[in-house]
Coordinates of N, CA and C and ligand atoms in Angstrom, one line a residue:
X124 N -226.4 82.9 90.6 CA -226.2 82.4 88.9 C -227.4 81.7 88.4
X125 N -227.8 82.3 87.6 CA -228.8 81.0 86.7 C -227.7 79.9 86.0
X126 N -228.8 78.8 86.1 CA -228.7 78.1 85.2 C -229.0 77.7 83.9
X127 N -227.6 77.0 83.4 CA -227.9 76.4 82.0 C -229.9 75.6 82.0
X128 N -230.4 75.4 80.7 CA -230.9 74.5 80.6 C -230.9 73.4 81.2
X129 N -229.2 73.3 80.6 CA -229.3 71.2 81.3 C -229.2 71.0 82.9
X130 N -228.3 72.3 83.1 CA -228.6 72.1 84.5 C -229.8 71.9 85.0
X131 N -230.7 73.2 84.6 CA -232.5 73.0 85.0 C -232.7 71.5 84.4
X132 N -232.3 71.5 83.2 CA -233.0 69.4 84.0 C -232.5 68.5 84.8
X133 N -231.3 68.7 84.1 CA -230.2 67.9 85.5 C -231.0 67.8 87.0
X134 N -231.6 68.9 87.7 CA -231.8 69.5 88.6 C -232.8 69.6 89.0
X135 N -234.1 68.9 88.0 CA -235.5 68.2 87.9 C -235.6 67.3 87.8
X136 N -234.9 66.1 87.5 CA -234.5 64.7 87.2 C -234.3 63.8 88.8
X137 N -233.2 65.5 89.2 CA -232.8 64.5 90.3 C -233.5 65.0 91.6
X138 N -234.4 66.1 91.8 CA -234.9 66.8 92.7 C -236.3 66.6 92.9
X139 N -236.8 66.5 91.4 CA -238.3 66.5 90.7 C -238.8 67.8 91.1
X140 N -238.3 68.8 91.3 CA -238.6 70.6 90.9 C -237.6 71.2 91.0
X141 N -238.1 72.7 90.4 CA -237.2 73.5 90.4 C -237.4 74.6 90.9
X142 N -236.7 75.6 91.3 CA -237.1 76.7 90.7 C -236.3 78.0 89.9
X143 N -237.5 78.3 89.4 CA -237.3 80.0 88.2 C -237.2 80.9 88.0
X144 N -236.3 81.6 89.3 CA -236.0 83.1 89.7 C -236.8 84.2 88.3
X145 N -237.4 84.9 88.8 CA -237.7 86.2 88.7 C -238.2 85.8 87.2
X146 N -239.0 84.6 86.9 CA -240.0 84.3 85.3 C -240.7 85.1 84.9
X147 N -241.8 85.9 86.1 CA -242.2 86.8 85.7 C -241.7 88.8 86.3
X148 N -242.0 89.7 85.1 CA -241.4 90.7 85.4 C -241.9 91.8 87.0
X149 N -241.6 92.3 87.2 CA -242.4 92.9 88.8 C -243.6 93.5 87.4
X150 N -243.5 94.1 86.4 CA -244.8 94.9 85.6 C -245.9 93.5 85.6
X151 N -245.2 92.7 84.7 CA -246.0 91.5 84.9 C -246.7 90.7 86.0
X152 N -246.2 90.7 87.3 CA -247.0 90.7 88.3 C -247.9 91.6 89.1
X153 N -247.9 92.5 88.7 CA -248.7 93.4 89.2 C -250.0 93.4 88.1
X154 N -249.7 93.3 86.9 CA -250.5 93.2 86.2 C -251.4 91.9 86.1
X155 N -250.7 91.0 86.6 CA -252.3 89.1 86.9 C -252.3 89.7 88.3
X156 N -251.7 90.8 89.6 CA -252.3 90.4 90.7 C -253.7 91.2 90.4
X157 N -254.2 91.9 89.9 CA -255.0 93.2 89.6 C -256.1 92.3 89.2
X158 N -255.6 90.8 87.7 CA -256.4 89.8 87.1 C -256.9 89.1 88.4
X159 N -255.7 88.8 88.6 CA -256.7 87.9 89.7 C -257.6 88.4 91.1
X160 N -257.8 89.1 90.8 CA -258.5 90.1 92.3 C -259.4 90.6 91.7
X161 N -259.7 91.0 90.6 CA -261.0 91.3 89.0 C -261.5 89.0 89.1
X162 N -261.3 88.1 89.7 CA -262.0 87.0 88.8 C -262.3 86.4 89.9
X163 N -261.2 86.8 91.3 CA -262.0 86.2 92.1 C -263.0 86.5 93.5
X164 N -263.0 87.6 92.6 CA -264.4 88.1 93.3 C -265.5 86.7 93.7
X165 N -266.1 86.4 94.6 CA -267.3 85.8 94.5 C -266.8 84.6 95.2
X166 N -265.4 84.2 95.1 CA -264.8 82.7 95.0 C -264.9 82.7 96.6
X167 N -265.3 81.1 96.7 CA -264.9 80.8 98.3 C -263.6 79.6 98.3
X168 N -264.0 78.8 97.1 CA -262.7 78.1 97.0 C -261.6 78.5 96.5
X169 N -260.4 77.3 97.1 CA -259.1 77.9 97.3 C -258.2 78.0 95.6
X170 N -259.0 77.3 94.8 CA -259.0 77.0 93.7 C -259.8 78.2 92.5
X171 N -259.5 79.4 91.1 CA -260.3 79.7 90.6 C -259.6 78.8 89.2
X172 N -261.0 78.3 88.7 CA -260.6 77.4 87.7 C -260.8 78.1 86.3
X173 N -260.4 77.7 85.1 CA -260.8 78.0 84.2 C -260.2 79.7 83.4
X174 N -258.6 79.8 84.5 CA -258.6 81.6 84.4 C -258.6 81.7 82.6
X175 N -258.2 81.1 81.9 CA -258.0 81.7 80.7 C -259.3 82.2 79.8
X176 N -260.0 81.5 80.0 CA -261.2 82.2 79.8 C -261.9 83.3 81.0
X177 N -261.8 83.3 81.8 CA -261.6 84.5 82.6 C -261.1 85.8 82.7
X178 N -259.9 85.6 81.3 CA -259.0 87.4 81.3 C -258.1 86.1 80.3
X179 N -257.3 87.2 79.6 CA -257.0 86.8 78.7 C -255.7 87.1 79.2
X180 N -255.3 88.1 79.8 CA -253.8 88.1 80.7 C -253.2 86.7 81.4
X181 N -254.1 85.6 80.8 CA -253.6 84.7 81.5 C -252.8 83.8 80.4
X182 N -253.5 84.4 78.7 CA -252.9 83.6 78.1 C -251.2 83.5 77.4
X183 N -250.9 84.3 77.7 CA -249.3 84.9 77.4 C -248.1 84.0 77.8
X184 N -249.3 82.8 79.4 CA -248.1 82.6 80.0 C -247.8 81.0 79.3
X185 N -249.0 80.9 78.5 CA -249.4 79.7 77.8 C -247.6 79.4 77.0
X186 N -246.8 79.8 76.6 CA -245.7 80.1 76.7 C -244.7 80.9 76.5
X187 N -245.1 81.4 77.8 CA -243.7 81.8 78.6 C -242.1 81.5 78.2
X188 N -241.4 82.1 77.5 CA -240.3 81.7 77.8 C -239.1 80.6 79.1
X189 N -239.5 81.1 80.1 CA -238.4 80.8 80.9 C -238.9 79.4 81.5
X190 N -240.3 79.5 81.2 CA -240.9 78.1 81.9 C -241.0 77.1 80.3
X191 N -241.3 77.5 79.3 CA -242.3 76.5 78.9 C -240.9 76.1 77.7
X192 N -239.5 76.8 78.1 CA -238.4 76.7 76.8 C -238.1 75.3 77.9
X193 N -238.2 74.9 79.3 CA -237.7 74.3 80.1 C -239.0 72.9 80.3
X194 N -240.1 73.0 80.1 CA -241.1 72.6 79.7 C -240.5 71.5 78.3
X195 N -239.9 72.0 77.9 CA -239.7 71.6 76.0 C -239.2 70.2 76.6
X196 N -237.9 71.4 76.9 CA -236.6 70.5 77.3 C -236.7 69.2 78.2
X197 N -238.3 69.3 79.2 CA -238.0 68.5 79.6 C -239.1 67.4 78.9
X198 N -240.0 67.4 78.3 CA -241.3 67.0 78.0 C -241.8 67.1 76.4
X199 N -240.9 67.2 76.0 CA -240.6 67.4 74.1 C -241.7 68.8 73.7
X200 N -242.1 68.9 72.0 CA -242.9 69.7 71.8 C -243.9 69.6 72.1
X201 N -244.7 68.5 72.2 CA -246.0 68.2 72.0 C -246.8 68.6 73.2
X202 N -246.7 69.0 73.8 CA -247.6 69.7 75.0 C -248.5 70.3 74.8
X203 N -249.7 70.2 76.3 CA -251.1 71.0 75.5 C -250.9 71.1 77.6
X204 N -251.6 71.9 78.2 CA -252.0 72.4 79.2 C -253.3 71.2 79.7
X205 N -252.7 70.6 81.4 CA -253.9 70.2 82.2 C -255.1 70.8 82.2
X206 N -254.5 72.1 83.2 CA -255.6 72.7 84.3 C -254.7 73.6 84.1
X207 N -255.4 75.5 83.6 CA -254.3 76.7 83.8 C -255.7 77.5 85.0
X208 N -255.3 77.2 86.5 CA -256.1 78.0 87.6 C -255.5 78.7 89.0
X209 N -256.1 79.8 89.4 CA -255.4 80.4 90.2 C -255.6 80.4 91.7
X210 N -255.1 80.8 92.5 CA -255.6 80.7 93.7 C -255.0 82.1 94.8
X211 N -256.2 82.3 95.1 CA -256.4 83.9 95.8 C -255.9 83.9 97.2
X212 N -255.5 83.3 98.8 CA -255.9 83.0 100.1 C -255.6 84.4 100.6
X213 N -256.8 84.9 101.2 CA -257.3 86.2 101.9 C -256.2 86.2 103.5
X214 N -255.6 87.0 104.0 CA -255.5 86.9 105.7 C -256.5 86.7 106.6
X215 N -255.8 84.9 107.3 CA -257.2 84.7 107.6 C -258.0 83.4 107.1
X216 N -257.3 83.5 106.3 CA -258.3 82.3 106.3 C -257.3 80.8 105.4
X217 N -256.2 80.6 105.3 CA -254.8 79.6 105.5 C -255.4 78.7 104.3
X218 N -256.2 78.1 104.0 CA -256.6 76.9 103.0 C -255.4 76.4 103.1
X219 N -254.9 75.3 104.0 CA -253.3 74.9 103.8 C -254.0 73.2 102.8
X220 N -253.1 72.9 101.8 CA -253.3 72.0 100.9 C -252.6 70.8 101.5
X221 N -252.9 69.6 102.0 CA -251.9 68.2 102.7 C -251.2 67.3 101.3
X222 N -250.6 66.1 101.9 CA -249.9 66.2 101.0 C -250.2 65.2 99.7
X223 N -249.9 65.4 98.1 CA -250.7 64.7 97.2 C -250.0 65.2 95.8
X224 N -250.1 64.1 95.3 CA -248.8 64.4 93.8 C -250.3 64.7 93.6
X225 N -249.6 65.6 92.6 CA -251.2 66.2 91.0 C -251.2 64.7 90.1
X226 N -250.0 63.8 89.7 CA -250.6 62.8 88.3 C -252.3 62.1 89.7
X227 N -252.7 61.6 88.7 CA -253.9 60.6 89.7 C -253.1 59.6 90.9
X228 N -254.4 59.6 91.7 CA -254.0 58.8 92.5 C -253.9 57.3 91.9
X229 N -253.1 56.6 92.7 CA -253.0 55.0 91.9 C -253.5 54.3 93.0
X230 N -254.2 52.7 93.3 CA -253.8 52.1 94.3 C -253.1 51.1 94.3
X231 N -252.2 51.2 96.0 CA -250.6 50.1 95.5 C -250.6 48.7 95.5
X232 N -249.9 48.3 95.3 CA -248.8 48.4 94.9 C -249.3 49.3 93.6
X233 N -247.7 50.9 93.5 CA -247.6 51.0 91.5 C -247.1 50.2 91.1
X234 N -247.3 49.8 90.1 CA -247.0 49.9 88.5 C -245.2 50.6 88.3
X235 N -243.9 49.2 87.8 CA -243.4 49.9 87.5 C -243.3 51.7 87.3
X236 N -244.3 51.3 85.6 CA -244.5 52.6 85.2 C -245.5 53.9 85.4
X237 N -246.5 53.5 86.9 CA -247.9 54.1 87.0 C -247.4 55.7 86.6
X238 N -246.3 56.5 87.1 CA -246.4 57.8 86.9 C -246.1 58.2 85.4
X239 N -246.1 57.4 84.3 CA -246.1 58.2 82.9 C -247.6 57.5 82.1
X240 N -248.2 58.5 81.4 CA -246.7 59.8 81.0 C -247.3 61.2 82.4
X241 N -246.3 61.9 82.5 CA -245.9 62.9 83.3 C -246.8 63.6 83.3
X242 N -247.5 64.5 84.5 CA -248.0 65.7 84.0 C -246.5 67.0 84.5
X243 N -246.2 68.1 84.6 CA -245.4 68.8 85.4 C -246.2 70.5 85.5
X244 N -246.6 70.0 86.8 CA -247.3 71.4 87.1 C -246.3 73.4 87.3
X245 N -246.5 74.0 86.9 CA -245.7 75.1 87.2 C -246.7 76.3 88.0
X246 N -246.2 76.7 89.1 CA -246.9 77.4 90.2 C -246.1 78.4 90.2
X247 N -246.8 79.8 89.6 CA -246.5 80.9 89.4 C -246.6 82.5 90.3
X248 N -245.4 82.2 91.6 CA -246.4 83.2 92.7 C -245.9 84.6 92.8
X249 N -247.1 85.1 93.0 CA -247.6 86.5 93.0 C -247.2 87.6 94.2
X250 N -246.8 86.9 95.0 CA -246.5 87.4 96.4 C -245.4 86.8 96.4
X251 N -244.5 87.2 97.6 CA -243.1 86.7 98.1 C -244.6 85.8 99.0
X252 N -243.1 83.8 99.3 CA -244.2 83.9 100.3 C -242.7 83.1 101.1
X253 N -242.9 84.0 102.6 CA -242.5 84.1 103.8 C -242.9 82.5 104.0
X254 N -241.8 82.2 105.3 CA -243.1 81.0 106.2 C -244.4 81.1 106.7
X255 N -244.8 82.6 106.6 CA -246.1 82.7 107.3 C -247.2 83.0 106.9
X256 N -246.2 82.9 105.3 CA -247.5 83.2 103.9 C -248.8 81.9 103.3
X257 N -247.4 80.3 103.8 CA -247.6 79.2 104.1 C -246.3 78.4 103.0
X258 N -246.0 78.2 102.7 CA -245.1 78.3 101.5 C -245.4 76.4 101.1
X259 N -244.8 76.6 99.3 CA -245.0 75.5 99.3 C -244.0 74.1 100.0
X260 N -244.2 73.4 100.4 CA -243.4 71.8 100.5 C -243.4 70.9 99.9
X261 N -241.5 70.4 99.5 CA -241.5 69.2 98.6 C -240.9 68.2 99.8
X262 N -240.3 67.3 98.8 CA -240.3 66.3 99.6 C -239.0 65.8 97.9
X263 N -237.8 66.3 97.7 CA -236.5 66.2 96.7 C -236.9 65.0 96.7
X264 N -236.8 64.4 95.2 CA -236.5 63.2 95.1 C -238.4 61.9 95.6
X265 N -239.0 62.6 95.8 CA -240.1 61.0 95.8 C -240.9 60.9 94.6
X266 N -240.2 61.5 93.6 CA -241.2 61.5 91.9 C -240.6 60.2 91.9
X267 N -239.7 59.6 92.7 CA -238.7 58.5 91.9 C -239.1 57.4 93.1
X268 N -240.0 57.5 94.3 CA -240.2 56.7 95.0 C -241.5 55.2 94.9
X269 N -242.1 55.5 94.1 CA -243.0 54.7 93.5 C -244.2 54.7 94.5
X270 N -244.4 55.3 95.5 CA -245.4 55.5 96.7 C -246.2 56.2 96.5
X271 N -247.1 56.3 97.4 CA -248.3 57.9 97.4 C -247.5 58.8 98.3
X272 N -247.9 59.9 98.3 CA -247.8 60.3 99.9 C -248.5 59.7 101.0
X273 N -248.4 60.1 102.0 CA -249.6 60.2 103.1 C -250.0 60.9 103.7
X274 N -251.4 60.6 103.5 CA -252.6 61.9 104.0 C -252.0 62.5 105.2
X275 N -252.7 63.9 105.1 CA -252.3 65.2 106.1 C -251.5 66.2 105.8
X276 N -250.9 66.6 107.2 CA -249.9 67.5 106.8 C -248.4 67.5 107.8
X277 N -248.3 66.2 108.0 CA -247.3 66.0 109.1 C -246.0 65.8 107.9
X278 N -244.9 66.2 108.9 CA -243.7 67.1 108.9 C -243.3 65.1 108.5
X279 N -242.7 64.9 107.5 CA -241.9 64.3 106.8 C -239.9 64.4 106.5
X280 N -239.7 63.1 107.2 CA -238.0 63.0 106.8 C -237.5 64.2 105.7
X281 N -237.4 64.8 105.3 CA -236.0 65.7 104.5 C -237.4 66.1 103.3
X282 N -238.1 66.8 103.8 CA -239.1 68.1 102.8 C -238.3 69.4 103.2
X283 N -239.0 70.3 102.3 CA -237.6 71.8 102.3 C -239.0 71.6 101.7
X284 N -239.0 73.4 102.5 CA -240.1 74.5 102.5 C -239.5 75.4 101.5
X285 N -241.0 75.5 100.3 CA -240.0 76.9 98.9 C -240.3 78.3 99.0
X286 N -239.5 79.2 99.9 CA -239.3 80.1 99.6 C -239.0 80.6 98.7
X287 N -240.4 81.7 98.2 CA -240.1 82.8 97.0 C -240.3 83.8 96.6
X288 N -240.1 84.5 96.0 CA -239.6 86.1 95.6 C -241.2 86.1 94.6
X289 N -241.6 87.1 95.1 CA -243.1 87.5 93.8 C -242.4 87.2 92.4
X290 N -242.4 86.8 91.8 CA -242.3 86.1 90.3 C -241.4 85.5 90.2
X291 N -241.5 84.3 91.6 CA -241.1 83.2 90.9 C -241.7 82.4 90.2
X292 N -241.8 80.9 89.9 CA -242.2 80.3 89.2 C -241.0 78.8 89.7
X293 N -242.3 77.4 90.4 CA -241.8 76.4 90.7 C -242.5 75.8 90.0
X294 N -241.4 74.7 89.0 CA -241.9 73.9 88.5 C -242.2 72.5 88.6
X295 N -243.0 71.5 88.8 CA -243.1 70.2 89.7 C -243.9 69.3 88.9
X296 N -243.0 67.7 88.7 CA -243.6 66.8 88.9 C -244.7 66.8 89.4
X297 N -245.5 65.6 88.4 CA -246.7 64.5 88.6 C -246.2 64.2 90.0
X298 N -245.8 63.7 89.9 CA -245.2 62.6 91.5 C -245.1 63.2 92.3
X299 N -244.2 64.5 92.3 CA -243.4 64.7 93.2 C -244.4 64.8 94.6
X300 N -243.9 64.2 96.0 CA -245.0 65.1 96.7 C -245.2 66.3 97.2
X301 N -246.0 67.0 97.5 CA -245.9 68.2 97.8 C -247.5 68.5 98.6
X302 N -247.0 69.9 99.6 CA -248.4 69.9 100.2 C -247.8 72.0 100.3
X303 N -249.1 72.2 100.8 CA -248.8 73.8 100.7 C -249.3 74.3 102.3
X304 N -248.9 74.6 103.6 CA -248.6 75.2 104.4 C -249.8 76.1 104.7
X305 N -251.0 76.8 105.5 CA -251.7 77.9 106.1 C -251.3 78.8 105.6
X306 N -251.5 80.0 104.9 CA -251.8 81.6 105.3 C -251.8 82.1 106.0
X307 N -250.8 82.3 107.1 CA -251.3 83.0 108.4 C -250.7 83.7 108.8
X308 N -250.2 84.9 107.7 CA -250.6 86.4 107.8 C -251.0 87.0 108.0
X309 N -251.5 87.8 108.7 CA -252.3 88.6 109.8 C -252.8 89.7 108.4
X310 N -252.0 90.4 107.6 CA -252.7 91.5 106.6 C -252.2 91.0 105.3
X311 N -251.9 90.2 105.3 CA -251.3 89.9 103.8 C -251.9 89.1 102.8
X312 N -252.0 88.8 101.6 CA -252.9 87.5 101.0 C -251.8 86.9 100.0
X313 N -251.8 85.4 99.3 CA -250.6 84.8 98.9 C -251.3 84.4 97.8
X314 N -251.2 84.9 97.0 CA -251.4 84.8 95.6 C -250.7 83.6 94.8
X315 N -251.4 82.7 93.4 CA -250.4 82.2 92.0 C -251.3 81.4 91.3
X316 N -250.6 81.2 89.9 CA -251.3 80.7 89.0 C -250.3 79.0 88.8
X317 N -251.6 78.5 89.0 CA -251.6 76.7 88.2 C -251.3 76.6 86.4
X318 N -250.0 76.2 86.3 CA -250.3 76.0 84.7 C -249.3 74.8 84.8
X319 N -250.6 73.7 85.0 CA -250.4 72.0 84.7 C -249.9 71.8 83.9
X320 N -249.1 70.9 82.8 CA -248.4 70.1 80.8 C -248.6 69.4 81.4
X321 N -249.1 68.5 80.2 CA -249.1 67.3 80.1 C -249.3 67.3 78.8
X322 N -249.0 65.9 78.0 CA -248.3 65.3 77.1 C -250.0 65.3 75.8
X323 N -249.5 66.4 74.6 CA -250.9 66.3 74.1 C -252.1 65.2 73.5
X324 N -251.6 63.4 73.8 CA -251.9 63.1 73.6 C -253.3 62.6 75.2
X325 N -252.6 63.0 75.9 CA -253.1 62.8 77.2 C -255.3 63.9 77.1
X326 N -256.2 63.1 77.5 CA -257.0 64.0 77.1 C -258.1 64.0 78.7
X327 N -257.3 63.4 80.5 CA -258.2 63.4 81.1 C -258.7 65.2 81.5
X328 N -260.1 65.8 82.2 CA -260.3 66.8 82.8 C -260.1 67.8 81.4
X329 N -261.3 67.0 80.3 CA -261.3 67.3 79.6 C -262.7 68.3 79.2
X330 N -263.2 68.8 80.7 CA -263.8 69.7 81.0 C -263.4 70.8 81.1
X331 N -262.2 71.2 81.3 CA -261.6 71.8 81.0 C -261.5 72.8 79.4
X332 N -261.4 74.4 79.9 CA -261.2 74.9 78.1 C -262.0 74.7 77.5
X333 N -263.7 74.8 78.0 CA -264.6 75.2 77.8 C -265.3 76.4 76.8
X334 N -264.2 77.7 77.3 CA -265.4 79.2 77.6 C -265.4 79.3 75.5
X335 N -265.9 80.9 76.1 CA -265.7 81.6 74.3 C -264.5 81.6 73.9
X336 N -263.0 81.6 75.4 CA -261.7 82.4 74.5 C -260.9 81.2 74.1
X337 N -261.2 80.6 74.9 CA -260.5 79.4 74.7 C -260.5 78.6 73.8
X338 N -262.0 78.3 73.5 CA -263.1 78.1 72.0 C -262.3 78.1 71.2
X339 N -262.1 79.1 70.8 CA -261.8 80.5 70.0 C -260.3 80.7 69.3
X340 N -259.5 80.4 70.1 CA -257.8 80.3 70.4 C -257.6 78.5 69.7
X341 N -258.2 77.6 70.1 CA -257.8 76.4 69.4 C -258.6 76.1 68.1
X342 N -260.0 76.7 68.3 CA -260.2 76.7 66.8 C -259.1 77.3 65.8
X343 N -259.1 78.7 65.9 CA -257.9 79.5 65.2 C -256.4 80.2 65.5
X344 N -256.4 80.1 66.7 CA -255.4 80.8 67.6 C -253.7 80.0 66.4
X345 N -253.0 80.5 67.0 CA -251.3 80.5 66.1 C -251.2 79.2 66.9
X346 N -250.7 77.7 66.3 CA -250.3 76.6 66.2 C -250.4 76.2 67.8
X347 N -248.8 76.9 68.5 CA -248.4 76.4 69.7 C -249.9 76.2 71.0
X348 N -250.9 77.7 70.6 CA -251.7 77.7 71.7 C -252.2 77.1 71.2
X349 N -253.0 76.7 69.7 CA -253.9 76.0 69.4 C -253.7 74.4 70.9
X350 N -252.3 74.0 70.1 CA -252.3 72.7 71.0 C -252.1 72.3 72.7
X351 N -251.6 73.9 72.7 CA -251.8 74.1 74.5 C -253.0 74.3 75.1
X352 N -254.0 74.2 74.5 CA -255.4 74.2 74.7 C -255.9 73.1 74.4
X353 N -254.9 71.9 73.6 CA -255.8 70.0 73.6 C -256.5 70.3 72.4
X354 N -256.2 70.8 71.2 CA -256.6 70.4 70.3 C -256.8 69.4 69.2
X355 N -255.0 69.3 69.7 CA -254.5 67.4 68.6 C -254.4 66.2 70.3
X356 N -254.4 65.1 69.6 CA -254.5 63.9 69.9 C -253.1 63.1 70.2
X357 N -251.9 64.1 69.4 CA -251.0 63.7 70.0 C -250.3 63.3 68.2
X358 N -251.1 62.9 67.5 CA -250.4 61.8 65.8 C -250.4 63.4 65.0
X359 N -250.3 64.4 65.6 CA -250.5 65.7 64.7 C -248.9 65.7 64.8
X360 N -248.8 66.7 63.4 CA -247.7 66.5 62.7 C -247.5 68.6 62.9
X361 N -245.9 68.8 63.5 CA -245.3 70.1 63.9 C -244.8 71.3 62.8
X362 N -246.1 71.4 62.7 CA -245.8 72.6 61.3 C -244.9 73.5 61.0
X363 N -244.4 73.7 59.9 CA -242.5 73.2 59.5 C -242.3 75.3 60.3
X364 N -243.4 75.9 60.3 CA -243.1 77.5 60.6 C -243.4 77.7 62.1
X365 N -244.0 76.7 63.0 CA -244.7 76.5 64.0 C -243.1 77.2 65.5
X366 N -242.0 77.0 64.8 CA -241.4 78.0 65.5 C -241.6 79.4 65.7
X367 N -241.2 79.6 63.7 CA -241.2 81.1 63.5 C -242.4 81.7 64.7
X368 N -243.5 81.4 64.2 CA -245.0 81.6 65.3 C -244.5 82.0 66.2
X369 N -244.2 80.9 66.6 CA -244.3 80.4 68.5 C -243.2 81.9 68.8
X370 N -241.6 82.1 67.7 CA -241.0 83.4 68.2 C -241.6 84.9 68.2
X371 N -242.5 85.6 66.8 CA -243.3 86.3 66.6 C -244.1 86.6 68.4
X372 N -245.0 85.0 68.4 CA -245.9 85.5 70.1 C -245.2 85.4 71.0
X373 N -243.9 85.3 71.0 CA -243.3 85.8 72.7 C -242.7 86.9 72.6
X374 N -242.3 87.0 71.0 CA -241.9 88.7 70.8 C -243.3 89.6 71.1
X375 N -244.5 89.5 70.4 CA -244.7 90.4 70.7 C -245.6 90.5 71.8
X376 N -244.9 90.0 72.8 CA -245.1 90.4 74.3 C -245.2 91.3 74.9
Ligands
LIG649 O1 -250.1 77.1 96.9 C1 -249.3 75.8 96.7 O2 -248.1 76.5 96.3 C2 -249.3 74.6 96.2 C3 -250.6 74.2 95.0 C4 -251.0 72.9 95.3 O3 -251.0 71.9 96.3 C5 -250.8 72.2 93.6 O4 -251.3 73.0 93.0 O5 -251.2 71.0 93.7

């Protein structure tokens, strides 16, 4: 049974993460897998950065309704991207990620408001993520712990492995403790996209979105695409026709 928007928000507030089932259709997954394969040739790193500039197929997910609606309910209308990356982990490569938060590392003791302004990531999984494939592991509620996670990948009391199907998205708070287990599958790849969101007045990692497509969309794209690619400083007005533009953008996919 699917959750209402307010149930999704309540679950996110409690746990620090939320699974959006079937955020992508089978056709969308097939297309995105094809494009991830094409752009990842030559990469040996876990992350393939700045995918907006590598293929236009990644642009519509900037405002993809099943995720964008939740993000706006959580963070408000002045969102932008911090980064948009992909990963493609081939069989035998493993490539785990130890415990971390996506928000910046901060020296302890953490002050009460260290985690504001919040960033919220969305991982779209393009393959079924079984235990063997190396699931995302999270510690529910850790986004409110006011502490940094330990280093490494040791078991943490209460940790949850997030097993998802291809096309599912996982939205998670920038302060949530999380890790990714290695891909131990003998023959199958583990592919995902990461759309990390933050408030439009935050400008860290400004080296992202420097390519021709990003620059052109930021200068003359529809309002929400301009905003998502970091055009504004947060003082900007949201134009009266922004929602109309958004509806036609989302409807035209
Ligand atoms: O690949 C994953 O499941 C999560 C990767 C991760 O830890 C991150 O994007 O911060």
